[in-house]
Structures are given as structure tokens and as C-alpha cells.
């Protein structure tokens, strides 16, 4: 019952918690994942705007220069000192030679300093700047000839009053500055990177925390300037092509890619203002991107498991409170089944189990009363049968007749016959005992001696016996005729069929409040199967079975009717060696009353 209740409770609780866990998990994912994505997108958008603002500062510088009359008039004598001072200021500010300003005419002759002049007429960014209507053009990364550093060139066309391009003003930006800005953008342990208008990743990733770098950051770090967003498949990445197209189209968003290890990755990207097709991006392992969400889900799972375990513990306690009284009632029923009616269910409360216990108590009381009633009826019936049997015998007529026969035997010198008649007279006298059912041990011993004397005359030297007991027991009371039937059974079933001489030993001993009478013989004994049947019948308390013997069961039943199931007859035997009968009765002293 407990297992069924517990199983039902656990299954229902598990199903409920699982459903709740699923719903909470979905709710957390539906809320936290979009929230995480939106926050991450906002961070990247803000950083892209920050980079754009930094670029806009450089462009503003170029815009100011482009409206300078000296540059519009292409007055080289005045323009060169202006550029020279700007470059000196940049060198002092940034500490490198690649951060420079330059200006050029329409033939592409670009002046940087008195010592440095370059020809850029055929360069893509110059051609695009003088032939388009754009306010400015940003080149793809190139290598500076002054210090071999990677740079980008921002070109601002110089227009006259008619809007005609008369020259260009250039600003070189060292990419280490952009790398520094992008590397400071960290999300979930990953670094940001920047792509140009062709999909090339031109910013570097610092190598100071190689152990903590993501696989994508490691790839960029080891292949600076060689990674193109459209060619990531050769490194084992899948899904970057569609990301690259969106980036070149100036879109921002969040896309999923597949990393070389088969795990998912998240790419967050945003266009950089004031650039020519640049985008800021970051690649984050999916497990890190949603680590907080997964951690929350794990906490919910752990909490659910703890809740389930607590529920199971509570159910164990709860089911114990239900099952314990049921098991107690079951145990009491087993005892009743085994014949123990001296029990009582001590239940408390008014629930169904308590009511069942009260009904059980009532049933046991009724059974006990019924058994007592039947017991008394059987006892009275046996007494009545004995009274009828005794009433059929006229003791005075019997004794007078036996006395006459005894004197006739003496007249004819048949003293052996006279002794047998005397023994028979004693046998009948004690058997009848004026209708009394309780006699003294002395009378019971005299009765069995008279019976054995007669049997010795019958079997001659084939039968011998001994009786050993403390004669202080003579005045103790005993149920009459309980030894002789056992002795008779020993003679008829053990010694009678034995060729050798038979011997019967009767011994009596008192142990505390009980008396044990032992009747041993050296007869044929009882076979094992037959002995088990006899012992089983004696234990059940029934009457005789066919070919087993009436006397032994009669004695056993009379004792148990008088004194209860704890008393009676028990048999032990070894086939071929003899039998031992044990009679157990309570001590009954002179003056004790029996019903």
C-alpha cells in the first residue's frame, strides 16, 4: 500500500514539476535570451557609434582644412607650413609617424613633408574621392611607407566656390588605434573586431591573455590582416557568408554560426558610422553568450530536484502515517489468524483506518466470546457424556460382584486371580471416583499401578515398569485418567508387537507452576511421517484420526478444555527405539477450585 501511494505521489509530483520546469524553462529562454541579445546588440551598436564618433573627429579636422582658402587656391607655399605644423602636432600627440596629414593636386601628387612626396593618382581611394559626390572616402587598410604600420587613409575632396574638386586633403589613421579601441570591447570573454568594405578583418586582437581567448580571437591573432569574413569556411566555420553580406549592406544584427568543433557561435555586428562600409563585430561561443541564462536554468533544475526530494521526504512521512496503522492492523490480523485472540487495536482518531480498527476490535471480541461459549458448551457436553457413562454403571453392584468373585477365588486358592480382581476393583473405583473429575496424584498413581498390575498378569514377564516421582506431589490435584490412556497406548502400539521384553518408565517432576509427566517405553517407536501427523493433530487440538489412537487425543483434548492451549500432550519417538509422551498440566494444590 505504501509503495503504491508513494509511487502515485512521486509520479504525479514528477510530472507536475517536469511540466512546470518545462514551462519555466521556456519562459526563461523566451525572456532572457532575447533580453541578452538585445543588450549585446545595444552594446555593439554603441561601440560602433563610439568608433564612428572618433572617425568623425578626424574627418572634421579634414573638413576644416578643406575650407581653408590656401588649400582651395592650392597655394602650396602657404599650405605646406600648415600641413607641417599639423603633422608635428600629431607626432607629438600619438607618438608615431604614420599618423599624418597630406594634400594632393588632381594629378595625384601628394605632399606629406619636404622629404616625403608620394604619387597616388592610380590608387582606388583617390580615384573614388575625386570622381564621386561623397563628402569623403575611407580607404581599405594599406601599409604605411614611413614606418610600415597598417593604416587607412581618409580622403576629403577640396572644392572651390563652384563645387569643383581642385585637390584632396588626406588623413592617415594608424590601425593600432582602432585595434586598441576594438580590443577594449569585451563581451563574455571575446574581443571585438572590424571589417572593411571587402570583408577583411583588419584589426588585431591582443595576445596578453592567450589562454582565455576564444577560438575565433585566437584565429584573428594568429592571422592578422589575412582573415576575410567570406572565406571563413576554410577555417571550419559555417554561416559567415550570410553574415558578411549583411555587414557589407550596412545592417546590424545577431546571427548564429557553427564553429569548427561543431558547437554554436553567436556573431553580433553593427555598421560603423563615417566609415566606408566598415562594421564592428564580435564572435561569442553560444555557451558563453547564454551562460547566465543557462546558469539560471540550472539553478531552476537544481531547485526543482531539491523540491522533488523534499516532496518525496514529505510523502515518505505522510505515507508512513497512513501505512503504519494499516500495517499494525495487518499484524494483528495475522495474530488472529494464528489463533491469538488476546489482542487489541490501539488506534486513535476518527478517520477510516481508525474506524476499521474499532470494527476489528469488535470482531475479535465477538470471536473470543463465541469461542468461549463453544468451549464451555464442549466442556459441559464432555462432562454430561462422562456422567451418562458413569450413571450406566452401578458402583455398589459392581464392587459387590467383584468382592464375591474375589472370595470365590480365595476359596479355590486362586490368589493370583484374587489379586487381579482387587486391582480391577481399584481401577473402577478410581475411574468412577463418585463422579469427580479432579482427583489427587496419589489416586492417579494408584489407578495406573492397578492397570499395570493387570497388564503384567496378562503379558507375564514381557512387561516391566517403574514409577519415579516425589511423593510430596500425592496431595496435589490432577485431572483424573490422564496417565493410564497414555500407558495403554504405549502397550498396544509399542510393546505388544515387540518380541523382546517391554519396559515402561513413568516419571513426574514439578517445574515452577507446571507439572510434567513423562511416559517412556522401549517399544517399536513411530515412523517419522506418522509422528508428524500425530504431532500436527495434537497441536490443532482435534480428536483422534483413524489408526492413530483415541486415548492420547482424548487426554489432550480434556487437558486443553480444562486448562487451555498451553497445556496438553506431546509425543517424541525414534522408530525402532521407543516413544516418549510428555503430559503438561498446571499445579493444582489442595483447596484450589476448578470449574
Coordinates of C-alpha atoms in Angstrom, one line a residue:
X1 CA 0.0 0.0 0.0
X2 CA 2.8 2.4 0.9
X3 CA 4.7 1.6 -2.3
X4 CA 1.5 2.3 -4.3
X5 CA 0.8 5.6 -2.6
X6 CA 4.4 6.6 -2.8
X7 CA 4.7 5.7 -6.4
X8 CA 1.5 7.6 -7.2
X9 CA 2.7 10.6 -5.3
X10 CA 6.2 10.6 -6.9
X11 CA 4.9 10.1 -10.4
X12 CA 2.3 12.8 -10.1
X13 CA 4.8 15.2 -8.4
X14 CA 7.4 14.4 -11.0
X15 CA 5.0 15.0 -13.9
X16 CA 3.8 18.3 -12.4
X17 CA 7.3 19.5 -11.6
X18 CA 8.6 18.4 -15.1
X19 CA 5.7 20.3 -16.7
X20 CA 6.3 23.3 -14.5
X21 CA 10.1 23.1 -15.2
X22 CA 9.5 22.9 -18.9
X23 CA 7.2 26.0 -18.8
X24 CA 9.6 28.0 -16.6
X25 CA 12.5 26.9 -18.9
X26 CA 10.6 28.1 -22.0
X27 CA 9.6 31.3 -20.2
X28 CA 13.2 32.0 -19.1
X29 CA 14.5 31.3 -22.6
X30 CA 11.8 33.4 -24.3
X31 CA 12.6 36.3 -22.0
X32 CA 16.3 36.0 -21.1
X33 CA 17.7 35.1 -24.5
X34 CA 16.1 38.0 -26.4
X35 CA 17.0 40.3 -23.5
X36 CA 20.6 39.1 -23.6
X37 CA 20.7 39.5 -27.4
X38 CA 19.2 43.0 -27.2
X39 CA 21.6 44.1 -24.6
X40 CA 24.5 42.7 -26.5
X41 CA 23.3 44.3 -29.7
X42 CA 22.9 47.7 -27.9
X43 CA 26.5 47.4 -26.6
X44 CA 27.9 46.7 -30.1
X45 CA 25.8 49.5 -31.6
X46 CA 27.0 51.9 -29.0
X47 CA 30.7 50.9 -29.6
X48 CA 30.2 51.2 -33.3
X49 CA 28.9 54.7 -32.8
X50 CA 31.8 55.4 -30.5
X51 CA 34.3 54.4 -33.2
X52 CA 32.3 56.4 -35.7
X53 CA 32.5 59.4 -33.4
X54 CA 36.3 59.0 -33.3
X55 CA 36.4 58.8 -37.1
X56 CA 34.2 61.8 -37.3
X57 CA 36.7 63.8 -35.3
X58 CA 39.4 63.0 -37.8
X59 CA 37.0 63.8 -40.7
X60 CA 36.1 67.1 -39.0
X61 CA 39.7 68.0 -39.0
X62 CA 39.9 67.3 -42.7
X63 CA 36.7 69.3 -43.3
X64 CA 38.2 72.3 -41.5
X65 CA 41.3 72.1 -43.6
X66 CA 39.3 71.6 -46.9
X67 CA 37.7 75.0 -46.5
X68 CA 41.0 76.8 -45.8
X69 CA 41.5 79.4 -48.6
X70 CA 45.1 78.4 -49.0
X71 CA 44.1 74.8 -49.9
X72 CA 41.2 75.9 -52.1
X73 CA 43.5 78.2 -54.0
X74 CA 46.1 75.4 -54.0
X75 CA 48.7 77.9 -52.6
X76 CA 51.4 75.4 -51.9
X77 CA 53.7 77.9 -50.2
X78 CA 51.1 78.6 -47.6
X79 CA 49.6 75.1 -47.4
X80 CA 52.8 73.3 -46.7
X81 CA 53.6 75.1 -43.4
X82 CA 50.1 74.4 -42.3
X83 CA 50.4 70.6 -43.0
X84 CA 53.9 70.6 -41.5
X85 CA 52.5 72.0 -38.2
X86 CA 49.6 69.6 -38.2
X87 CA 51.9 66.6 -38.6
X88 CA 54.2 67.8 -35.9
X89 CA 51.2 68.1 -33.5
X90 CA 50.1 64.6 -34.5
X91 CA 53.5 63.2 -34.0
X92 CA 53.7 64.7 -30.5
X93 CA 50.2 63.5 -29.7
X94 CA 50.3 60.0 -31.0
X95 CA 54.0 59.3 -31.0
X96 CA 54.2 57.7 -34.4
X97 CA 55.0 58.8 -37.9
X98 CA 52.1 57.0 -39.6
X99 CA 49.5 59.4 -38.2
X100 CA 50.0 62.2 -40.8
X101 CA 48.1 64.7 -43.0
X102 CA 48.8 65.2 -46.6
X103 CA 47.3 67.1 -49.6
X104 CA 47.4 66.4 -53.3
X105 CA 46.5 68.0 -56.5
X106 CA 44.3 66.4 -59.2
X107 CA 47.3 64.7 -60.7
X108 CA 47.7 62.7 -57.5
X109 CA 50.9 64.3 -56.3
X110 CA 50.6 64.0 -52.5
X111 CA 52.8 66.1 -50.3
X112 CA 53.4 64.9 -46.7
X113 CA 56.6 66.7 -45.9
X114 CA 59.6 68.2 -47.6
X115 CA 61.2 64.8 -47.6
X116 CA 58.1 62.7 -48.4
X117 CA 56.0 63.0 -51.6
X118 CA 54.0 60.1 -53.0
X119 CA 52.1 59.6 -56.2
X120 CA 48.5 58.3 -55.7
X121 CA 46.8 59.1 -59.0
X122 CA 46.1 55.4 -59.7
X123 CA 45.1 54.4 -56.2
X124 CA 41.4 53.3 -55.8
X125 CA 40.6 55.6 -52.9
X126 CA 42.0 58.7 -54.7
X127 CA 40.1 58.0 -58.0
X128 CA 36.9 57.3 -56.0
X129 CA 37.3 60.6 -54.0
X130 CA 37.7 62.9 -57.0
X131 CA 35.1 61.2 -59.1
X132 CA 32.3 60.7 -56.6
X133 CA 29.9 63.0 -54.9
X134 CA 30.8 61.6 -51.5
X135 CA 31.9 64.1 -48.8
X136 CA 34.9 61.8 -48.0
X137 CA 36.3 58.4 -48.8
X138 CA 37.9 55.9 -46.5
X139 CA 40.4 53.5 -48.0
X140 CA 40.9 49.9 -47.2
X141 CA 43.9 49.2 -45.0
X142 CA 47.3 49.7 -46.5
X143 CA 50.9 49.7 -45.2
X144 CA 52.5 53.0 -44.4
X145 CA 55.7 53.7 -46.2
X146 CA 57.1 55.7 -43.4
X147 CA 57.0 53.1 -40.6
X148 CA 55.4 50.0 -42.3
X149 CA 52.5 50.3 -40.0
X150 CA 49.0 49.3 -41.2
X151 CA 46.9 52.4 -41.8
X152 CA 43.7 53.6 -43.5
X153 CA 43.5 56.9 -45.5
X154 CA 40.6 59.2 -45.1
X155 CA 40.4 61.4 -48.2
X156 CA 38.4 64.7 -48.2
X157 CA 38.0 66.4 -51.6
X158 CA 38.8 70.1 -51.7
X159 CA 36.2 72.0 -53.6
X160 CA 36.2 75.6 -54.9
X161 CA 33.3 78.0 -54.7
X162 CA 31.7 76.3 -57.8
X163 CA 31.9 72.9 -56.1
X164 CA 34.5 71.7 -58.4
X165 CA 37.2 69.4 -57.0
X166 CA 40.6 71.1 -57.1
X167 CA 42.5 68.7 -54.8
X168 CA 42.3 66.4 -51.8
X169 CA 43.3 66.5 -48.2
X170 CA 44.4 63.2 -46.7
X171 CA 44.4 61.9 -43.1
X172 CA 46.3 58.7 -42.3
X173 CA 44.9 56.7 -39.3
X174 CA 47.1 54.1 -37.7
X175 CA 45.1 50.9 -37.3
X176 CA 46.7 50.1 -34.0
X177 CA 44.5 52.9 -32.6
X178 CA 41.4 51.1 -34.0
X179 CA 42.7 47.8 -32.7
X180 CA 43.1 49.3 -29.3
X181 CA 39.5 50.7 -29.4
X182 CA 38.0 47.4 -30.6
X183 CA 40.1 45.2 -28.2
X184 CA 38.7 47.2 -25.3
X185 CA 35.3 46.0 -26.3
X186 CA 34.9 42.7 -24.5
X187 CA 31.8 40.6 -24.1
X188 CA 31.6 37.2 -22.5
X189 CA 35.4 36.8 -22.8
X190 CA 35.5 37.6 -26.5
X191 CA 37.1 40.6 -28.3
X192 CA 35.5 42.8 -31.0
X193 CA 37.0 43.2 -34.5
X194 CA 36.4 45.5 -37.5
X195 CA 35.9 44.5 -41.2
X196 CA 36.4 46.8 -44.2
X197 CA 34.3 47.2 -47.3
X198 CA 35.7 43.9 -48.7
X199 CA 35.0 41.8 -45.6
X200 CA 38.7 41.8 -44.4
X201 CA 39.2 41.8 -40.7
X202 CA 41.9 44.5 -40.3
X203 CA 42.1 45.0 -36.5
X204 CA 44.3 42.9 -34.3
X205 CA 43.5 41.0 -31.1
X206 CA 45.9 41.5 -28.1
X207 CA 47.9 38.4 -27.2
X208 CA 48.2 39.1 -23.5
X209 CA 45.5 36.5 -22.5
X210 CA 46.0 33.7 -24.9
X211 CA 44.7 31.0 -22.5
X212 CA 41.5 32.9 -22.1
X213 CA 41.0 33.8 -25.8
X214 CA 38.1 32.3 -27.7
X215 CA 38.9 30.2 -30.7
X216 CA 37.9 33.0 -33.1
X217 CA 40.0 35.6 -31.3
X218 CA 42.9 33.1 -31.5
X219 CA 42.4 32.7 -35.2
X220 CA 42.5 36.5 -35.8
X221 CA 45.5 36.9 -33.5
X222 CA 47.5 34.3 -35.4
X223 CA 46.4 35.6 -38.9
X224 CA 46.4 39.4 -38.5
X225 CA 45.3 41.1 -41.8
X226 CA 44.7 37.7 -43.5
X227 CA 41.2 36.9 -42.4
X228 CA 38.2 37.6 -44.7
X229 CA 34.7 37.1 -43.5
X230 CA 33.7 35.4 -46.7
X231 CA 36.4 32.8 -46.6
X232 CA 35.8 31.5 -43.0
X233 CA 34.8 28.1 -44.3
X234 CA 38.4 27.2 -44.9
X235 CA 38.9 27.5 -41.2
X236 CA 36.0 25.3 -40.4
X237 CA 33.4 28.0 -39.7
X238 CA 29.9 27.8 -41.3
X239 CA 27.5 30.6 -41.7
X240 CA 29.8 33.6 -42.0
X241 CA 29.0 34.2 -45.7
X242 CA 25.4 35.4 -44.9
X243 CA 26.8 37.4 -42.0
X244 CA 29.3 39.1 -44.3
X245 CA 26.6 40.1 -46.9
X246 CA 24.6 41.7 -44.2
X247 CA 27.6 43.6 -42.8
X248 CA 28.5 44.9 -46.3
X249 CA 24.9 46.1 -46.7
X250 CA 25.3 48.2 -43.6
X251 CA 22.9 46.0 -41.5
X252 CA 23.2 45.3 -37.8
X253 CA 22.1 42.1 -36.2
X254 CA 22.7 38.8 -34.4
X255 CA 23.4 35.6 -36.4
X256 CA 24.3 32.1 -35.4
X257 CA 27.3 30.3 -36.9
X258 CA 28.8 26.8 -36.5
X259 CA 32.3 26.6 -35.1
X260 CA 34.9 24.0 -36.2
X261 CA 34.2 21.9 -33.1
X262 CA 30.6 21.7 -34.1
X263 CA 29.4 23.9 -31.4
X264 CA 27.3 27.0 -32.0
X265 CA 28.6 30.6 -32.0
X266 CA 26.9 33.9 -32.0
X267 CA 28.0 36.8 -34.2
X268 CA 26.9 40.3 -33.3
X269 CA 27.6 43.1 -35.7
X270 CA 26.8 46.8 -36.4
X271 CA 27.9 49.3 -39.1
X272 CA 30.4 52.0 -38.1
X273 CA 29.2 55.5 -39.0
X274 CA 31.6 57.7 -41.0
X275 CA 33.3 54.7 -42.5
X276 CA 33.1 53.4 -46.0
X277 CA 31.4 50.0 -45.4
X278 CA 33.1 49.1 -42.2
X279 CA 31.4 47.0 -39.5
X280 CA 32.1 46.3 -35.9
X281 CA 31.6 42.6 -35.0
X282 CA 32.2 40.1 -32.2
X283 CA 32.1 36.3 -32.2
X284 CA 30.9 34.7 -28.9
X285 CA 30.7 31.0 -28.1
X286 CA 27.0 30.2 -27.7
X287 CA 27.5 28.6 -24.3
X288 CA 29.2 31.8 -23.0
X289 CA 26.6 34.0 -24.7
X290 CA 23.8 32.4 -22.8
X291 CA 25.8 31.3 -19.7
X292 CA 23.7 33.4 -17.4
X293 CA 20.5 32.1 -18.8
X294 CA 21.9 28.5 -18.7
X295 CA 23.0 29.1 -15.1
X296 CA 19.5 30.3 -14.2
X297 CA 18.0 27.3 -15.8
X298 CA 20.5 25.0 -14.0
X299 CA 19.5 26.7 -10.7
X300 CA 15.8 26.1 -11.5
X301 CA 16.6 22.5 -12.3
X302 CA 18.5 22.1 -9.0
X303 CA 15.8 23.8 -7.1
X304 CA 13.2 21.5 -8.8
X305 CA 15.2 18.4 -7.9
X306 CA 15.5 19.6 -4.3
X307 CA 11.8 20.4 -4.3
X308 CA 11.2 16.9 -5.6
X309 CA 13.4 15.3 -3.0
X310 CA 11.7 17.3 -0.2
X311 CA 8.3 16.3 -1.7
X312 CA 9.5 12.6 -1.6
X313 CA 10.6 13.0 2.0
X314 CA 7.3 14.6 3.0
X315 CA 5.5 11.8 1.1
X316 CA 7.5 9.2 3.0
X317 CA 6.5 10.8 6.3
X318 CA 2.9 11.2 5.1
X319 CA 2.6 7.7 3.8
X320 CA 4.1 6.3 6.9
X321 CA 1.4 8.0 9.0
X322 CA -1.1 6.3 6.7
X323 CA 0.5 2.9 6.3
X324 CA 1.8 2.4 9.9
X325 CA -1.7 1.9 11.4
X326 CA -2.7 -0.3 8.4
X327 CA 0.4 -2.5 8.9
X328 CA -0.3 -2.6 12.6
X329 CA -3.8 -3.8 11.9
X330 CA -2.4 -6.3 9.4
X331 CA 0.0 -7.7 12.0
X332 CA -2.9 -8.0 14.5
X333 CA -4.9 -9.9 11.8
X334 CA -2.0 -12.3 11.3
X335 CA -2.0 -13.0 15.1
X336 CA -5.7 -13.6 15.0
X337 CA -5.2 -15.9 12.0
X338 CA -2.6 -17.8 14.2
X339 CA -5.2 -18.2 17.0
X340 CA -4.1 -15.3 19.2
X341 CA -7.3 -13.5 20.3
X342 CA -5.8 -11.7 23.3
X343 CA -5.1 -8.6 21.2
X344 CA -6.5 -5.0 20.9
X345 CA -6.0 -2.3 18.2
X346 CA -5.0 0.9 20.0
X347 CA -5.9 3.3 17.2
X348 CA -6.6 7.0 17.7
X349 CA -8.7 9.4 15.8
X350 CA -11.8 9.1 13.8
X351 CA -10.6 8.5 10.2
X352 CA -11.4 5.5 8.1
X353 CA -8.4 3.5 9.4
X354 CA -9.3 4.2 13.0
X355 CA -12.9 3.1 12.3
X356 CA -11.6 0.0 10.7
X357 CA -9.6 -0.7 13.8
X358 CA -12.6 -0.2 16.1
X359 CA -14.6 -2.6 13.9
X360 CA -11.7 -5.1 14.1
X361 CA -11.7 -4.9 17.9
X362 CA -15.4 -5.5 17.9
X363 CA -15.0 -8.5 15.6
X364 CA -12.2 -10.0 17.8
X365 CA -14.3 -9.6 20.9
X366 CA -17.2 -11.4 19.3
X367 CA -15.0 -14.2 18.1
X368 CA -13.4 -14.6 21.5
X369 CA -16.8 -14.6 23.2
X370 CA -18.1 -17.1 20.6
X371 CA -15.1 -19.4 21.2
X372 CA -15.5 -19.1 25.0
X373 CA -19.2 -20.0 24.6
X374 CA -18.3 -23.0 22.3
X375 CA -15.6 -24.1 24.7
X376 CA -17.9 -24.1 27.7
X377 CA -20.5 -25.9 25.6
X378 CA -18.0 -28.6 24.7
X379 CA -16.8 -28.8 28.3
X380 CA -20.3 -29.3 29.6
X381 CA -21.0 -31.8 26.8
X382 CA -18.0 -33.9 27.8
X383 CA -19.0 -33.7 31.4
X384 CA -22.5 -34.8 30.5
X385 CA -21.2 -37.7 28.4
X386 CA -19.0 -38.8 31.3
X387 CA -21.9 -38.5 33.7
X388 CA -24.1 -40.6 31.4
X389 CA -21.4 -43.2 31.1
X390 CA -20.8 -43.3 34.9
X391 CA -24.5 -43.4 35.5
X392 CA -24.8 -46.6 33.5
X393 CA -22.5 -48.3 35.9
X394 CA -23.9 -49.2 39.4
X395 CA -20.8 -48.9 41.6
X396 CA -22.3 -50.8 44.5
X397 CA -23.4 -53.7 42.3
X398 CA -20.0 -53.7 40.6
X399 CA -18.0 -53.6 43.8
X400 CA -20.2 -56.3 45.5
X401 CA -19.9 -58.6 42.4
X402 CA -16.2 -58.2 42.3
X403 CA -15.9 -58.8 46.0
X404 CA -17.9 -62.0 45.7
X405 CA -15.7 -63.2 42.8
X406 CA -12.6 -62.4 44.9
X407 CA -13.8 -64.6 47.8
X408 CA -14.7 -67.4 45.4
X409 CA -11.2 -67.3 44.0
X410 CA -9.7 -67.4 47.5
X411 CA -11.9 -70.4 48.4
X412 CA -10.3 -72.2 45.5
X413 CA -6.8 -71.0 46.4
X414 CA -6.7 -68.8 43.2
X415 CA -4.8 -66.0 44.9
X416 CA -3.4 -64.5 41.6
X417 CA -7.0 -64.1 40.4
X418 CA -8.0 -62.6 43.7
X419 CA -5.2 -60.0 43.3
X420 CA -6.3 -59.2 39.8
X421 CA -9.9 -58.7 41.0
X422 CA -8.6 -56.4 43.7
X423 CA -6.6 -54.4 41.1
X424 CA -9.7 -54.2 38.8
X425 CA -11.8 -53.1 41.7
X426 CA -9.4 -50.3 42.5
X427 CA -9.3 -49.4 38.8
X428 CA -13.1 -49.0 38.6
X429 CA -13.3 -47.2 42.0
X430 CA -10.8 -44.5 41.0
X431 CA -12.2 -44.2 37.4
X432 CA -15.7 -43.6 38.8
X433 CA -14.5 -41.6 41.9
X434 CA -18.0 -40.7 42.8
X435 CA -18.4 -38.6 39.6
X436 CA -15.5 -36.3 40.5
X437 CA -13.3 -35.1 37.6
X438 CA -10.4 -34.0 39.8
X439 CA -8.5 -36.4 42.0
X440 CA -5.2 -36.5 43.8
X441 CA -1.9 -37.5 42.3
X442 CA -1.8 -40.4 44.8
X443 CA -5.1 -41.7 43.4
X444 CA -4.0 -41.3 39.8
X445 CA -0.7 -43.2 40.5
X446 CA -2.7 -46.0 42.3
X447 CA -5.0 -46.1 39.3
X448 CA -2.2 -46.6 36.8
X449 CA -0.4 -49.1 39.1
X450 CA -3.6 -51.2 39.2
X451 CA -3.8 -51.1 35.4
X452 CA -0.2 -52.1 35.0
X453 CA -0.6 -55.0 37.5
X454 CA -3.4 -56.4 35.4
X455 CA -1.4 -56.0 32.2
X456 CA 1.6 -57.7 33.8
X457 CA -0.6 -60.7 34.7
X458 CA -1.6 -60.7 31.0
X459 CA 1.8 -60.4 29.5
X460 CA 3.8 -62.1 32.3
X461 CA 7.5 -61.3 32.2
X462 CA 7.2 -59.5 28.9
X463 CA 6.2 -56.3 30.6
X464 CA 8.1 -54.4 33.3
X465 CA 7.6 -50.9 34.6
X466 CA 8.9 -48.3 37.1
X467 CA 7.3 -45.2 38.6
X468 CA 9.5 -42.4 39.9
X469 CA 8.2 -39.2 41.5
X470 CA 8.4 -37.1 44.6
X471 CA 5.7 -38.4 46.9
X472 CA 5.1 -34.9 48.2
X473 CA 3.0 -34.5 45.0
X474 CA 0.5 -37.1 46.2
X475 CA -1.8 -34.4 47.6
X476 CA -1.6 -32.2 44.5
X477 CA -4.7 -32.3 42.3
X478 CA -4.8 -33.7 38.8
X479 CA -7.4 -34.3 36.1
X480 CA -8.3 -38.0 36.5
X481 CA -7.4 -40.7 34.0
X482 CA -4.7 -38.9 32.1
X483 CA -1.8 -41.3 32.6
X484 CA -3.5 -44.7 32.1
X485 CA -4.6 -44.0 28.5
X486 CA -1.0 -43.0 27.6
X487 CA 0.3 -46.2 29.2
X488 CA -2.3 -48.2 27.4
X489 CA -1.3 -46.6 24.1
X490 CA 2.3 -47.5 24.8
X491 CA 1.5 -51.1 25.4
X492 CA -0.9 -51.6 22.5
X493 CA 1.2 -49.7 19.9
X494 CA 4.7 -50.1 21.2
X495 CA 5.3 -53.2 23.4
X496 CA 2.6 -55.6 22.3
X497 CA 4.1 -56.1 18.8
X498 CA 7.7 -56.3 20.2
X499 CA 9.4 -59.7 20.6
X500 CA 11.7 -58.6 23.3
X501 CA 10.7 -57.6 26.8
X502 CA 8.9 -54.3 27.1
X503 CA 9.7 -51.6 29.7
X504 CA 7.6 -48.6 30.7
X505 CA 9.0 -45.8 32.9
X506 CA 6.7 -43.2 34.4
X507 CA 8.4 -40.1 35.9
X508 CA 6.8 -36.9 37.3
X509 CA 8.5 -33.6 38.1
X510 CA 7.4 -30.1 39.1
X511 CA 8.8 -27.1 37.3
X512 CA 7.7 -23.8 38.9
X513 CA 3.9 -23.7 38.3
X514 CA 3.7 -26.6 36.0
X515 CA 3.9 -30.4 36.4
X516 CA 5.4 -32.6 33.7
X517 CA 4.5 -36.4 33.5
X518 CA 6.8 -38.5 31.2
X519 CA 5.8 -41.9 29.9
X520 CA 8.7 -43.6 28.2
X521 CA 8.7 -47.0 26.5
X522 CA 11.2 -49.1 24.6
X523 CA 8.6 -50.3 22.1
X524 CA 8.7 -50.2 18.3
X525 CA 8.5 -46.4 18.1
X526 CA 6.7 -44.4 15.5
X527 CA 7.7 -43.8 11.8
X528 CA 8.6 -40.2 11.0
X529 CA 5.7 -39.4 8.7
X530 CA 3.2 -40.9 11.2
X531 CA 4.8 -39.0 14.1
X532 CA 4.5 -35.7 12.2
X533 CA 0.8 -36.4 11.6
X534 CA 0.2 -37.2 15.3
X535 CA 2.1 -34.1 16.5
X536 CA 0.1 -31.9 14.0
X537 CA -3.2 -33.3 15.2
X538 CA -2.2 -32.8 18.8
X539 CA -1.2 -29.2 18.1
X540 CA -4.5 -28.5 16.3
X541 CA -6.3 -29.9 19.4
X542 CA -8.7 -32.1 17.4
X543 CA -9.9 -35.6 18.2
X544 CA -8.3 -38.9 17.0
X545 CA -7.6 -39.8 13.4
X546 CA -8.0 -43.3 12.1
X547 CA -5.4 -45.7 13.3
X548 CA -3.6 -43.1 15.4
X549 CA -5.4 -43.9 18.7
X550 CA -8.3 -42.4 20.7
X551 CA -6.8 -42.3 24.2
X552 CA -3.9 -39.9 23.5
X553 CA -6.2 -37.4 21.8
X554 CA -8.9 -37.8 24.5
X555 CA -6.4 -36.9 27.2
X556 CA -5.0 -34.0 25.2
X557 CA -8.5 -32.6 24.5
X558 CA -9.6 -32.9 28.1
X559 CA -6.5 -31.1 29.4
X560 CA -6.8 -28.3 26.9
X561 CA -10.5 -27.9 27.6
X562 CA -9.8 -27.7 31.3
X563 CA -6.5 -25.6 31.3
X564 CA -6.1 -24.1 27.8
X565 CA -3.9 -24.5 24.7
X566 CA -0.6 -24.1 26.7
X567 CA -1.1 -27.5 28.2
X568 CA -1.7 -31.0 26.8
X569 CA 0.2 -33.9 25.4
X570 CA 3.3 -34.0 23.2
X571 CA 4.9 -37.1 21.5
X572 CA 8.5 -37.8 20.6
X573 CA 9.7 -41.0 19.1
X574 CA 12.5 -42.7 17.2
X575 CA 11.4 -45.6 15.1
X576 CA 12.8 -48.9 16.3
X577 CA 13.9 -47.4 19.7
X578 CA 10.8 -46.3 21.5
X579 CA 8.5 -43.4 22.3
X580 CA 8.3 -40.7 24.9
X581 CA 5.0 -39.0 25.8
X582 CA 5.0 -35.7 27.8
X583 CA 1.9 -34.6 29.7
X584 CA 2.0 -30.9 30.8
X585 CA -0.6 -29.7 33.4
X586 CA -0.7 -26.8 35.8
X587 CA 0.0 -27.2 39.5
X588 CA -3.3 -27.7 41.4
X589 CA -3.0 -27.8 45.2
X590 CA -5.5 -28.9 47.8
X591 CA -8.1 -26.3 48.1
X592 CA -7.8 -24.9 44.5
X593 CA -11.2 -24.8 42.8
X594 CA -11.8 -25.8 39.2
X595 CA -14.9 -25.2 37.2

